[in-house]
Amino acid sequence: MTFKLKVPDIACQGCADTITESLLALEPSAKIQVDVPTKIVTVESTVSLENIKQAIINAGYQIE
Ligand SMILES: [Cu+2]
């Protein structure tokens, strides 16, 4: 499944890296794209949307 999530707190590449790492910890083979200007995280993963959201929240970010 491919999920698109808006994470308004993303401000820089450091935020993008933190979110990417937390999602890779969840599923190492996930494909993750973080677009800093639009603050959109695209995740291609077999993990449920709920778990993806939780990983982003645990990394310290809120999802819109
Ligand atoms: Cu940042």
Short mmCIF file of C-alpha atoms and ligand atoms in Angstrom, two decimals:
data_model
loop_
_atom_site.label_atom_id
_atom_site.label_comp_id
_atom_site.label_asym_id
_atom_site.label_seq_id
_atom_site.Cartn_x
_atom_site.Cartn_y
_atom_site.Cartn_z
CA MET A 1 0.00 0.00 0.00
CA THR A 2 1.10 3.56 -0.60
CA PHE A 3 0.15 6.11 2.00
CA LYS A 4 0.49 9.88 1.82
CA LEU A 5 0.59 11.75 5.08
CA LYS A 6 0.81 15.47 5.74
CA VAL A 7 3.20 16.22 8.59
CA PRO A 8 3.09 20.00 9.09
CA ASP A 9 6.01 20.05 11.56
CA ILE A 10 8.55 19.05 8.91
CA ALA A 11 10.85 22.04 8.59
CA CYS A 12 14.10 20.75 7.16
CA GLN A 13 15.98 17.75 5.84
CA GLY A 14 16.81 16.76 9.43
CA CYS A 15 13.11 16.24 10.15
CA ALA A 16 12.81 14.24 6.93
CA ASP A 17 15.73 12.02 7.98
CA THR A 18 14.29 11.45 11.47
CA ILE A 19 10.93 10.40 10.04
CA THR A 20 12.56 8.22 7.38
CA GLU A 21 14.65 6.43 10.01
CA SER A 22 11.70 5.82 12.30
CA LEU A 23 9.72 4.30 9.42
CA LEU A 24 12.66 2.17 8.29
CA ALA A 25 12.93 0.87 11.86
CA LEU A 26 9.35 -0.28 11.48
CA GLU A 27 9.95 -1.94 8.12
CA PRO A 28 13.46 -1.91 6.62
CA SER A 29 12.18 -2.54 3.09
CA ALA A 30 9.65 0.30 3.10
CA LYS A 31 10.01 2.98 0.45
CA ILE A 32 9.82 6.42 1.98
CA GLN A 33 9.82 9.81 0.36
CA VAL A 34 9.65 12.99 2.37
CA ASP A 35 9.00 16.20 0.51
CA VAL A 36 10.14 19.00 2.78
CA PRO A 37 8.51 21.97 0.92
CA THR A 38 5.04 20.37 0.86
CA LYS A 39 5.54 18.45 4.15
CA ILE A 40 4.15 15.32 2.56
CA VAL A 41 5.46 11.89 3.58
CA THR A 42 4.86 9.14 1.05
CA VAL A 43 5.27 5.62 2.40
CA GLU A 44 5.13 2.44 0.35
CA SER A 45 4.84 -0.27 2.94
CA THR A 46 3.07 -3.43 4.06
CA VAL A 47 2.73 -1.97 7.56
CA SER A 48 -0.73 -0.68 8.51
CA LEU A 49 -1.49 3.02 8.29
CA GLU A 50 -2.11 3.05 12.04
CA ASN A 51 1.41 1.75 12.75
CA ILE A 52 2.96 4.21 10.31
CA LYS A 53 1.16 7.10 11.99
CA GLN A 54 2.27 5.85 15.40
CA ALA A 55 5.92 5.66 14.31
CA ILE A 56 5.80 9.26 13.06
CA ILE A 57 4.13 10.41 16.27
CA ASN A 58 6.72 8.52 18.34
CA ALA A 59 9.44 10.33 16.39
CA GLY A 60 7.96 13.57 17.72
CA TYR A 61 5.81 14.77 14.85
CA GLN A 62 2.10 15.31 14.46
CA ILE A 63 0.05 14.26 11.47
CA GLU A 64 -2.53 16.58 10.03
CU CU B 1 14.00 19.77 10.77
#
